[in-house]
Tab-separated table of N, CA and C in Angstrom:
chain	number	residue	atom	x	y	z
A	101	MET	N	51.359	89.946	45.794
A	101	MET	CA	51.961	88.897	46.606
A	101	MET	C	52.438	89.070	47.674
A	102	ARG	N	52.792	87.794	48.643
A	102	ARG	CA	53.322	88.508	49.765
A	102	ARG	C	54.501	87.929	49.991
A	103	LYS	N	55.388	88.919	50.625
A	103	LYS	CA	56.735	88.566	51.225
A	103	LYS	C	57.155	87.640	52.309
A	104	LEU	N	57.723	86.819	52.834
A	104	LEU	CA	57.847	85.731	53.239
A	104	LEU	C	59.351	86.624	54.236
A	105	LYS	N	59.259	86.515	55.318
A	105	LYS	CA	60.529	86.663	56.071
A	105	LYS	C	61.269	85.779	56.686
A	106	GLY	N	62.638	85.621	56.560
A	106	GLY	CA	63.472	84.239	56.874
A	106	GLY	C	63.882	84.282	58.178
A	107	PHE	N	64.402	83.672	58.963
A	107	PHE	CA	65.032	83.227	60.212
A	107	PHE	C	66.471	83.828	59.901
A	108	SER	N	67.345	85.150	61.009
A	108	SER	CA	68.419	85.169	60.814
A	108	SER	C	69.127	84.219	61.786
A	109	ILE	N	70.298	84.249	61.612
A	109	ILE	CA	71.190	83.237	62.291
A	109	ILE	C	71.136	84.103	64.019
A	110	ALA	N	71.384	85.005	64.009
A	110	ALA	CA	71.155	85.744	65.274
A	110	ALA	C	69.924	85.492	66.026
A	111	THR	N	68.802	85.550	65.189
A	111	THR	CA	67.543	85.014	65.831
A	111	THR	C	67.445	83.289	66.186
A	112	LEU	N	68.049	82.434	65.529
A	112	LEU	CA	68.049	81.350	65.750
A	112	LEU	C	68.994	81.074	67.150
A	113	LEU	N	69.575	81.968	67.193
A	113	LEU	CA	71.198	81.649	68.090
A	113	LEU	C	70.146	81.986	69.713
A	114	VAL	N	69.452	82.824	69.414
A	114	VAL	CA	68.836	83.749	70.928
A	114	VAL	C	67.779	82.873	71.212
A	115	VAL	N	66.750	82.003	70.630
A	115	VAL	CA	65.961	80.778	70.680
A	115	VAL	C	66.475	79.919	71.210
A	116	LEU	N	67.619	79.609	70.522
A	116	LEU	CA	68.178	78.070	71.047
A	116	LEU	C	68.842	78.273	72.708
A	117	ALA	N	69.167	79.827	72.961
A	117	ALA	CA	69.903	80.118	74.172
A	117	ALA	C	68.641	79.784	74.873
A	118	ALA	N	67.514	80.359	75.070
A	118	ALA	CA	66.668	80.715	75.888
A	118	ALA	C	65.732	79.044	76.058
A	119	VAL	N	65.859	78.265	74.774
A	119	VAL	CA	65.397	76.765	74.973
A	119	VAL	C	66.397	75.998	76.046
A	120	ALA	N	67.818	76.720	75.882
A	120	ALA	CA	68.937	75.690	76.802
A	120	ALA	C	68.763	76.208	78.577
A	121	VAL	N	68.291	77.383	78.367
A	121	VAL	CA	68.260	77.966	79.846
A	121	VAL	C	67.034	77.376	80.421
A	122	VAL	N	66.045	77.395	79.774
A	122	VAL	CA	64.893	76.763	80.505
A	122	VAL	C	65.315	75.538	80.926
A	123	GLY	N	65.843	74.801	79.476
A	123	GLY	CA	66.089	73.081	79.900
A	123	GLY	C	66.830	73.280	81.087
A	124	ALA	N	67.956	73.945	81.386
A	124	ALA	CA	68.693	73.410	82.218
A	124	ALA	C	68.198	74.170	84.126
A	125	VAL	N	66.881	74.937	83.847
A	125	VAL	CA	66.270	75.653	85.098
A	125	VAL	C	65.249	73.934	85.602
A	126	ILE	N	64.897	73.419	84.297
A	126	ILE	CA	63.884	72.515	84.488
A	126	ILE	C	64.518	70.946	85.158
A	127	TYR	N	65.639	71.023	84.530
A	127	TYR	CA	66.890	69.790	84.976
A	127	TYR	C	67.233	69.983	86.503
A	128	PHE	N	67.671	70.964	86.944
A	128	PHE	CA	67.925	71.329	88.449
A	128	PHE	C	67.125	71.308	89.629
A	129	VAL	N	65.767	72.072	88.796
A	129	VAL	CA	64.548	71.586	89.775
A	129	VAL	C	64.151	70.562	90.178
A	130	GLY	N	63.961	69.696	89.375
A	130	GLY	CA	63.894	68.127	89.134
A	130	GLY	C	64.960	67.476	89.992
A	131	LYS	N	66.248	67.680	89.509
A	131	LYS	CA	67.279	66.977	90.353
A	131	LYS	C	67.114	67.689	91.812
A	132	GLY	N	66.875	68.375	92.184
A	132	GLY	CA	66.571	69.014	93.997
A	132	GLY	C	67.892	69.846	94.134
A	133	GLY	N	68.196	70.972	92.983
A	133	GLY	CA	68.858	71.899	92.988
A	133	GLY	C	70.307	71.853	92.498
A	134	LEU	N	71.220	73.018	92.570
A	134	LEU	CA	72.583	72.301	92.162
A	134	LEU	C	73.521	71.531	92.778
A	135	GLY	N	73.058	70.973	94.089
A	135	GLY	CA	73.805	70.190	94.955
A	135	GLY	C	74.781	70.563	96.366
A	136	PHE	N	74.046	71.947	96.442
A	136	PHE	CA	74.861	72.357	97.828
A	136	PHE	C	74.073	71.721	98.873
A	137	GLY	N	74.783	71.398	100.162
A	137	GLY	CA	73.920	70.648	101.154
A	137	GLY	C	73.863	69.128	101.119
A	138	GLY	N	73.552	68.769	102.124
A	138	GLY	CA	73.589	67.159	101.970
A	138	GLY	C	72.092	66.453	101.791
A	139	GLY	N	71.416	67.519	101.866
A	139	GLY	CA	70.163	66.578	102.496
A	139	GLY	C	69.477	66.777	101.160
A	140	LYS	N	68.200	65.909	101.077
A	140	LYS	CA	67.080	65.836	100.172
A	140	LYS	C	66.154	67.055	99.993
A	141	GLY	N	66.377	68.236	100.996
A	141	GLY	CA	65.126	69.037	101.085
A	141	GLY	C	63.986	68.660	101.694
A	142	ASP	N	63.861	67.300	102.218
A	142	ASP	CA	62.410	67.225	102.410
A	142	ASP	C	62.164	67.205	104.025
A	143	GLY	N	63.173	67.663	104.762
A	143	GLY	CA	63.082	67.612	106.095
A	143	GLY	C	63.209	66.239	107.007
A	144	GLU	N	63.839	65.001	106.431
A	144	GLU	CA	63.737	63.826	107.007
A	144	GLU	C	65.018	63.975	107.652
A	145	GLY	N	66.385	64.159	106.804
A	145	GLY	CA	67.534	64.329	107.225
A	145	GLY	C	68.233	62.460	106.633
A	146	SER	N	69.184	62.413	107.060
A	146	SER	CA	69.732	61.193	106.275
A	146	SER	C	69.860	60.317	107.030
A	147	GLY	N	69.320	60.121	108.409
A	147	GLY	CA	69.102	59.467	109.326
A	147	GLY	C	70.624	58.761	110.102
A	148	ASN	N	71.485	59.645	109.667
A	148	ASN	CA	72.908	59.536	110.019
A	148	ASN	C	73.442	60.057	111.453
A	149	ALA	N	72.663	59.968	112.651
A	149	ALA	CA	72.666	60.963	113.614
A	149	ALA	C	73.928	60.470	113.874
A	150	GLU	N	74.885	59.171	114.303
A	150	GLU	CA	75.987	59.287	115.165
A	150	GLU	C	77.207	59.923	114.457
A	151	THR	N	77.116	60.154	113.822
A	151	THR	CA	78.539	60.912	112.754
A	151	THR	C	78.348	62.424	113.257
A	152	ALA	N	76.797	62.917	113.510
A	152	ALA	CA	76.873	63.957	113.949
A	152	ALA	C	77.203	64.519	115.623
A	153	GLU	N	76.670	63.559	116.599
A	153	GLU	CA	76.711	63.370	117.859
A	153	GLU	C	78.479	63.345	117.894
A	154	GLN	N	79.205	62.111	117.364
A	154	GLN	CA	80.727	62.215	117.601
A	154	GLN	C	81.319	63.291	117.058
A	155	ALA	N	81.051	64.380	116.321
A	155	ALA	CA	81.486	65.277	115.787
A	155	ALA	C	81.325	66.720	116.937
A	156	MET	N	80.253	66.574	117.590
A	156	MET	CA	79.589	67.541	118.646
A	156	MET	C	80.976	67.353	119.578
A	157	ALA	N	81.246	65.930	119.988
A	157	ALA	CA	81.808	65.388	121.303
A	157	ALA	C	83.380	65.983	120.747
A	158	THR	N	83.761	65.910	119.787
A	158	THR	CA	85.198	65.975	119.211
A	158	THR	C	85.510	67.539	119.382
A	159	VAL	N	84.411	68.839	118.561
A	159	VAL	CA	84.537	70.025	118.865
A	159	VAL	C	84.380	70.209	120.594
A	160	GLN	N	83.584	69.719	121.556
A	160	GLN	CA	83.457	70.144	123.019
A	160	GLN	C	84.656	69.300	123.733
A	161	GLU	N	85.734	68.363	123.281
A	161	GLU	CA	86.648	67.658	124.216
A	161	GLU	C	88.008	68.814	123.562
A	162	SER	N	87.743	69.706	122.446
A	162	SER	CA	89.038	70.081	121.879
A	162	SER	C	89.244	71.586	122.334
A	163	GLU	N	87.899	72.236	122.825
A	163	GLU	CA	87.665	73.372	123.334
A	163	GLU	C	88.605	73.896	124.426
A	164	VAL	N	89.899	75.044	124.406
A	164	VAL	CA	90.680	74.983	125.613
A	164	VAL	C	90.346	77.119	125.793
A	165	THR	N	90.524	76.920	127.336
A	165	THR	CA	90.102	78.400	127.563
A	165	THR	C	91.243	79.120	127.675
A	166	THR	N	91.650	79.863	126.820
A	166	THR	CA	92.800	80.919	126.839
A	166	THR	C	92.631	81.686	127.412
A	167	GLU	N	93.677	81.842	128.809
A	167	GLU	CA	93.576	83.026	129.677
A	167	GLU	C	94.885	84.015	129.312
A	168	ILE	N	94.117	85.439	128.978
A	168	ILE	CA	95.078	86.356	128.718
A	168	ILE	C	95.265	87.239	129.950
A	169	THR	N	96.229	87.531	129.863
A	169	THR	CA	96.879	88.222	130.724
A	169	THR	C	97.303	89.749	130.224
A	170	THR	N	97.020	90.675	130.709
A	170	THR	CA	97.511	92.036	130.441
A	170	THR	C	98.981	92.526	131.754
A	171	ARG	N	99.542	93.272	131.269
A	171	ARG	CA	100.684	93.993	132.209
A	171	ARG	C	100.820	95.485	131.936
A	172	GLU	N	101.092	95.915	133.027
A	172	GLU	CA	101.018	97.257	132.887
A	172	GLU	C	102.544	97.866	132.218
A	173	ILE	N	102.608	98.644	130.985
A	173	ILE	CA	103.472	99.318	130.289
A	173	ILE	C	104.233	100.272	131.214
A	174	VAL	N	105.389	100.104	131.647
A	174	VAL	CA	106.528	101.311	132.622
A	174	VAL	C	107.290	101.999	131.364
A	175	TYR	N	107.154	103.180	131.598
A	175	TYR	CA	107.617	104.158	130.322
A	175	TYR	C	108.820	105.017	131.078
A	176	ILE	N	110.003	105.297	130.474
A	176	ILE	CA	110.848	106.460	130.690
A	176	ILE	C	110.412	107.664	130.029
A	177	GLU	N	110.705	108.548	130.703
A	177	GLU	CA	110.455	109.597	129.421
A	177	GLU	C	111.922	110.361	128.911
A	178	VAL	N	111.762	110.955	128.043
A	178	VAL	CA	112.448	111.543	127.618
A	178	VAL	C	112.148	112.613	127.049
A	179	LYS	N	112.267	113.978	127.554
A	179	LYS	CA	111.508	115.012	126.485
A	179	LYS	C	112.902	115.648	125.482
A	180	VAL	N	112.004	116.061	124.668
A	180	VAL	CA	113.479	116.439	123.475
A	180	VAL	C	112.963	118.086	123.465
A	181	HIS	N	113.839	119.025	123.889
A	181	HIS	CA	112.999	120.225	123.755
A	181	HIS	C	114.506	121.245	123.191
A	182	GLU	N	114.359	121.760	121.877
A	182	GLU	CA	114.963	122.447	121.095
A	182	GLU	C	116.064	121.269	121.131
A	183	ASN	N	117.162	122.093	121.349
A	183	ASN	CA	118.652	120.917	121.373
A	183	ASN	C	118.937	120.413	122.557
A	184	SER	N	118.286	120.450	123.309
A	184	SER	CA	118.697	119.354	124.685
A	184	SER	C	117.468	118.301	124.900
A	185	TYR	N	117.988	117.112	125.773
A	185	TYR	CA	117.247	116.112	126.377
A	185	TYR	C	117.160	116.166	127.552
A	186	LEU	N	115.887	116.193	128.188
A	186	LEU	CA	115.786	116.122	129.588
A	186	LEU	C	115.164	114.479	130.008
A	187	TYR	N	115.735	113.960	131.069
A	187	TYR	CA	115.809	112.825	131.374
A	187	TYR	C	116.138	112.564	132.859
A	188	ASN	N	114.622	112.663	133.819
A	188	ASN	CA	115.241	111.963	135.100
A	188	ASN	C	115.776	113.454	135.820
A	189	ASN	N	115.167	114.626	135.180
A	189	ASN	CA	114.986	115.702	136.163
A	189	ASN	C	116.606	116.397	135.203
A	190	ASP	N	117.489	115.487	134.822
A	190	ASP	CA	118.671	115.980	133.905
A	190	ASP	C	118.853	116.653	132.895
A	191	GLN	N	119.471	117.663	132.170
A	191	GLN	CA	119.552	117.962	130.898
A	191	GLN	C	120.988	117.560	130.526
A	192	TYR	N	121.003	117.257	129.182
A	192	TYR	CA	121.694	116.279	128.162
A	192	TYR	C	121.224	117.159	126.829
A	193	GLU	N	122.891	117.841	126.511
A	193	GLU	CA	122.843	118.448	125.174
A	193	GLU	C	122.886	117.441	124.208
A	194	ILE	N	123.202	117.413	122.884
A	194	ILE	CA	123.014	116.868	122.000
A	194	ILE	C	124.522	116.152	121.692
A	195	SER	N	125.713	116.549	122.142
A	195	SER	CA	127.215	115.808	122.425
A	195	SER	C	126.923	114.953	123.606
A	196	ASP	N	126.054	115.319	124.220
A	196	ASP	CA	125.930	114.181	125.857
A	196	ASP	C	124.992	112.774	125.605
A	197	ILE	N	124.570	112.850	124.055
A	197	ILE	CA	123.968	111.734	123.976
A	197	ILE	C	124.501	110.338	124.151
A	198	GLY	N	125.435	110.268	124.272
A	198	GLY	CA	126.258	108.844	124.859
A	198	GLY	C	125.901	108.806	126.087
A	199	GLN	N	126.028	109.439	127.098
A	199	GLN	CA	125.991	109.351	128.513
A	199	GLN	C	124.317	109.577	128.661
A	200	LEU	N	123.552	110.056	127.757
A	200	LEU	CA	122.192	109.481	128.277
A	200	LEU	C	121.830	108.095	128.000
A	201	ILE	N	122.466	107.594	126.784
A	201	ILE	CA	122.085	106.124	126.112
A	201	ILE	C	122.512	105.481	127.479
A	202	GLY	N	123.833	105.518	128.192
A	202	GLY	CA	124.335	104.922	129.242
A	202	GLY	C	123.439	105.193	130.686
A	203	ASP	N	122.729	106.145	130.834
A	203	ASP	CA	121.871	106.319	131.895
A	203	ASP	C	120.819	105.408	131.989
A	204	ILE	N	120.031	105.587	130.533
A	204	ILE	CA	118.856	104.776	130.521
A	204	ILE	C	119.230	103.361	130.601
A	205	ASN	N	120.383	102.545	130.373
A	205	ASN	CA	120.811	101.436	130.027
A	205	ASN	C	121.040	101.026	131.539
A	206	GLU	N	121.446	102.047	132.551
A	206	GLU	CA	121.618	101.244	133.899
A	206	GLU	C	120.759	100.677	134.470
A	207	ASN	N	119.545	100.807	134.237
A	207	ASN	CA	118.468	100.412	134.599
A	207	ASN	C	118.186	98.937	134.249
A	208	GLU	N	118.445	98.307	135.835
A	208	GLU	CA	118.347	96.663	135.269
A	208	GLU	C	117.365	96.094	134.780
A	209	GLU	N	115.896	96.938	134.690
A	209	GLU	CA	114.842	96.046	133.945
A	209	GLU	C	114.802	97.112	132.539
A	210	LYS	N	114.436	96.397	131.760
A	210	LYS	CA	114.419	96.930	130.023
A	210	LYS	C	112.767	97.693	130.176
A	211	PHE	N	112.612	99.054	130.102
A	211	PHE	CA	111.723	99.969	130.077
A	211	PHE	C	111.382	100.404	128.439
A	212	THR	N	110.299	100.856	128.214
A	212	THR	CA	109.732	101.594	126.902
A	212	THR	C	110.268	102.838	126.879
A	213	VAL	N	110.747	103.578	126.029
A	213	VAL	CA	111.174	104.890	126.292
A	213	VAL	C	109.837	105.704	125.655
A	214	ARG	N	109.495	106.620	126.590
A	214	ARG	CA	108.444	107.538	125.708
A	214	ARG	C	109.312	108.791	125.240
A	215	VAL	N	109.141	109.120	124.087
A	215	VAL	CA	110.283	110.622	123.370
A	215	VAL	C	109.046	111.491	123.359
A	216	ILE	N	109.094	112.330	124.102
A	216	ILE	CA	108.181	113.782	123.932
A	216	ILE	C	108.943	114.854	123.316
A	217	ASP	N	108.232	115.378	122.450
A	217	ASP	CA	108.863	116.206	121.482
A	217	ASP	C	107.983	117.558	121.676
A	218	GLU	N	108.877	118.616	122.227
A	218	GLU	CA	108.497	119.675	123.282
A	218	GLU	C	109.304	120.876	122.182
A	219	ASN	N	108.870	120.993	120.783
A	219	ASN	CA	109.512	121.920	120.045
A	219	ASN	C	111.040	121.469	120.064
A	220	ALA	N	111.125	120.564	119.371
A	220	ALA	CA	112.595	120.205	119.074
A	220	ALA	C	112.952	120.044	117.911
A	221	SER	N	114.457	120.390	117.803
A	221	SER	CA	115.030	120.616	116.723
A	221	SER	C	114.762	119.180	116.149
A	222	GLU	N	114.880	119.409	114.537
A	222	GLU	CA	114.657	118.112	113.838
A	222	GLU	C	116.357	117.276	114.251
A	223	LYS	N	117.263	117.864	113.961
A	223	LYS	CA	118.578	117.142	114.129
A	223	LYS	C	118.667	116.517	115.596
A	224	ALA	N	118.499	116.975	116.780
A	224	ALA	CA	118.389	116.682	118.135
A	224	ALA	C	117.342	115.275	118.067
A	225	TYR	N	115.940	115.508	117.705
A	225	TYR	CA	115.131	114.344	117.747
A	225	TYR	C	115.467	113.156	116.730
A	226	SER	N	116.047	113.202	115.595
A	226	SER	CA	116.582	112.328	114.764
A	226	SER	C	117.821	111.676	115.277
A	227	GLN	N	118.678	112.654	115.999
A	227	GLN	CA	120.029	111.833	116.324
A	227	GLN	C	119.465	110.990	117.724
A	228	LEU	N	118.530	111.468	118.258
A	228	LEU	CA	118.181	110.592	119.588
A	228	LEU	C	117.321	109.191	119.126
A	229	LEU	N	116.500	109.315	118.238
A	229	LEU	CA	116.003	108.194	117.600
A	229	LEU	C	116.511	106.944	117.030
A	230	SER	N	117.795	107.678	116.005
A	230	SER	CA	118.958	106.871	115.782
A	230	SER	C	119.684	106.405	117.008
A	231	ALA	N	119.760	106.745	117.488
A	231	ALA	CA	120.538	106.073	118.975
A	231	ALA	C	119.993	105.582	119.794
A	232	PHE	N	118.629	105.044	119.766
A	232	PHE	CA	117.869	104.334	120.469
A	232	PHE	C	117.962	103.388	119.274
A	233	ASP	N	117.689	103.180	118.333
A	233	ASP	CA	117.530	102.173	117.378
A	233	ASP	C	118.718	101.641	117.213
A	234	ASP	N	120.275	102.160	117.496
A	234	ASP	CA	121.491	101.570	117.186
A	234	ASP	C	121.859	100.397	118.681
A	235	ASN	N	120.828	101.256	119.835
A	235	ASN	CA	121.137	100.341	120.663
A	235	ASN	C	120.246	99.572	121.139
A	236	LYS	N	119.471	99.409	120.716
A	236	LYS	CA	118.359	98.345	120.582
A	236	LYS	C	117.259	98.758	122.128
A	237	ILE	N	117.208	99.879	121.770
A	237	ILE	CA	116.308	100.745	122.789
A	237	ILE	C	114.844	100.747	122.442
A	238	LYS	N	113.568	99.897	122.995
A	238	LYS	CA	112.392	100.453	122.651
A	238	LYS	C	111.397	101.810	123.024
A	239	TYR	N	111.297	102.316	121.654
A	239	TYR	CA	110.388	103.807	122.172
A	239	TYR	C	109.550	103.970	121.376
A	240	ILE	N	108.645	104.815	121.929
A	240	ILE	CA	107.366	105.293	121.602
A	240	ILE	C	107.476	107.017	121.106
A	241	GLU	N	106.893	107.156	120.560
A	241	GLU	CA	107.084	108.493	120.184
A	241	GLU	C	105.632	109.642	120.508
A	242	LEU	N	105.730	110.969	120.953
A	242	LEU	CA	104.644	111.489	121.400
A	242	LEU	C	105.113	113.073	121.097
A	243	SER	N	104.141	113.845	120.633
A	243	SER	CA	104.258	115.582	120.792
A	243	SER	C	103.230	116.215	121.619
A	244	GLU	N	103.767	116.938	122.191
A	244	GLU	CA	102.968	117.948	122.813
A	244	GLU	C	102.659	119.103	122.270
């Protein structure tokens, strides 16, 4: 006697899924794809050329030329050497930081200060940066 094999539920689900995928592919190929794009794919176009010309004219009219100007940045240099500050060939100690800030603020124009670390002590360096922050003086940091 021969033994007959039956279908399991898992086999049935796999067959149904394969049939569904094949059916979906046939459907989308027959309809012309998934609907992305505006044409039929036959190369003829929709025949609505006026809309395209108006869109091009709008783009051309709205283009604006932007002129970018660059400006040279002028720096004032303050060198922090161990526990002293060097500015304009003058030496200031940590206790004279208020006088240094006053001398920098005497300039009529607002300059950016370039802080140069020449083996500076942490206390002198951080105190200078904090004084610049308190007095709203712009600075950049460099180390040599």
